[in-house]
Coordinates of C-alpha atoms in Angstrom, one line a residue:
M1 CA 17.6 14.0 -8.3
K2 CA 14.9 11.8 -9.8
A3 CA 13.4 11.4 -6.3
L4 CA 13.0 15.1 -5.8
V5 CA 11.5 15.6 -9.3
A6 CA 9.0 12.8 -8.6
F7 CA 8.2 14.2 -5.3
A8 CA 7.5 17.8 -6.9
H9 CA 5.6 16.2 -9.7
A10 CA 3.4 14.3 -7.2
L11 CA 2.5 17.5 -5.4
A12 CA 2.3 19.7 -8.6
D13 CA -1.5 19.0 -9.3
E14 CA -4.4 20.2 -7.3
T15 CA -6.2 16.8 -7.3
R16 CA -3.0 15.0 -6.2
L17 CA -2.5 17.6 -3.5
R18 CA -6.1 17.1 -2.4
I19 CA -5.4 13.3 -2.3
V20 CA -2.3 13.8 -0.3
H21 CA -4.1 15.7 2.2
L22 CA -6.9 13.1 2.5
I23 CA -4.4 10.3 3.1
L24 CA -1.9 12.3 5.3
N25 CA -3.1 10.4 8.5
E26 CA -5.9 8.3 7.2
A27 CA -5.7 5.1 5.1
L28 CA -8.2 5.2 2.3
C29 CA -9.0 3.1 -0.7
V30 CA -9.4 4.4 -4.2
C31 CA -13.2 4.1 -4.2
E32 CA -13.4 6.1 -0.9
I33 CA -11.1 8.9 -2.3
A34 CA -13.2 8.8 -5.5
D35 CA -16.4 9.2 -3.5
I36 CA -14.9 12.1 -1.4
L37 CA -13.7 13.9 -4.3
E38 CA -16.6 13.1 -6.5
M39 CA -14.4 11.9 -9.3
P40 CA -14.2 8.7 -11.4
Q41 CA -12.2 5.9 -9.8
S42 CA -10.1 5.5 -12.8
S43 CA -8.9 9.2 -12.6
V44 CA -8.2 8.9 -8.9
S45 CA -6.3 5.6 -9.4
S46 CA -4.2 7.4 -12.0
H47 CA -3.3 10.2 -9.5
V48 CA -2.7 7.8 -6.7
Q49 CA -0.1 5.9 -8.9
V50 CA 1.9 9.2 -9.5
I51 CA 2.0 9.8 -5.8
R52 CA 2.9 6.0 -5.2
K53 CA 5.7 6.1 -7.8
A54 CA 7.1 9.2 -6.0
G55 CA 7.6 6.9 -3.0
L56 CA 5.2 8.9 -0.8
L57 CA 2.7 6.1 0.2
N58 CA 2.4 3.0 2.4
S59 CA -0.2 0.6 1.1
E60 CA -2.1 -2.3 2.4
R61 CA -3.9 -4.9 0.4
R62 CA -7.2 -6.2 1.8
G63 CA -8.6 -8.6 -0.8
K64 CA -9.3 -6.7 -4.0
W65 CA -8.8 -3.3 -2.2
V66 CA -5.6 -1.4 -1.6
Y67 CA -5.6 1.2 1.2
Y68 CA -3.0 4.1 0.9
R69 CA -1.8 6.4 3.6
M70 CA 1.1 9.0 3.4
E71 CA 4.4 7.5 4.5
S72 CA 5.1 8.8 8.0
R73 CA 8.5 10.2 6.9
H74 CA 6.9 12.5 4.5
R75 CA 3.9 13.8 6.7
K76 CA 5.8 16.6 8.4
L77 CA 7.4 17.7 5.2
V78 CA 4.0 18.1 3.5
Q79 CA 2.7 20.0 6.5
S80 CA 5.7 22.3 6.4
L81 CA 5.1 23.0 2.7
D82 CA 1.7 24.0 3.4
T83 CA 2.9 26.4 6.0
F84 CA 5.8 27.6 3.9
F85 CA 3.6 28.3 0.9
S86 CA 0.8 29.6 2.9
V87 CA -1.9 27.4 1.3
S88 CA -4.4 29.9 -0.3
N89 CA -7.7 30.4 1.3
T90 CA -9.3 28.9 -1.8
L91 CA -7.3 25.7 -1.7
D92 CA -7.7 25.7 2.2
S93 CA -11.5 25.8 1.8
V94 CA -11.4 22.9 -0.7
L95 CA -9.2 20.9 1.7
R96 CA -11.7 21.6 4.6
A97 CA -14.6 20.5 2.5
D98 CA -12.6 17.3 1.6
A99 CA -12.0 16.6 5.2
A100 CA -15.6 17.0 6.0
S101 CA -16.6 14.7 3.1
A102 CA -14.0 12.2 4.4
V103 CA -15.5 12.1 7.8
A104 CA -18.9 11.5 6.4
R105 CA -17.6 8.8 4.1
L106 CA -15.6 7.0 6.8
A107 CA -18.7 7.2 9.1
L108 CA -20.3 4.7 6.7
R109 CA -17.3 2.4 6.3
E110 CA -18.8 -0.5 8.2
Q111 CA -21.8 -0.6 6.0
D112 CA -19.6 -0.6 2.9
C113 CA -18.1 -3.3 0.7
C114 CA -14.6 -2.1 1.6
P115 CA -13.2 -4.3 4.4
A116 CA -11.1 -1.4 6.0
P117 CA -7.3 -1.5 6.6
L118 CA -5.8 -3.4 9.5
E119 CA -2.2 -2.4 9.5
L120 CA -2.6 1.2 8.2
A121 CA -5.6 2.1 10.4
T122 CA -5.2 5.1 12.6
R123 CA -8.3 4.6 14.6
K124 CA -11.2 2.3 14.8
P125 CA -13.3 2.8 11.7
A126 CA -16.8 4.2 12.1
G127 CA -18.1 3.2 8.7
A128 CA -18.1 4.4 4.6
L129 CA -20.2 4.6 1.3
S130 CA -20.6 1.9 -1.4
K131 CA -19.6 1.9 -5.1
C132 CA -16.6 -0.2 -4.9

């Protein structure tokens, strides 16, 4: 029962839902997520911890950076929930904008201070923004 409540709580906030969609298939560190969402790192970190405590994330430490990606066993469930609840056009447009910002952020990753994940990488990184 606690796991179900933690899962629901992790997805019950728009910011956490946006984060979940960003890391559904791509490993990102908090500074990358913060840049994409244009939020303070401390706020993003707090949201990520709620998602992590719900058991939804895989993580990889690279020096002082920690990369997070949705645990594979939860990906299809999150995608099914999107379909079931017919994600609204407003939220859908926000998620599309976040995805476009993520592509731009990742295109700069090689020039960034973040070392990029190794184990959680889904593709060869193209690059990311600074501010770590």
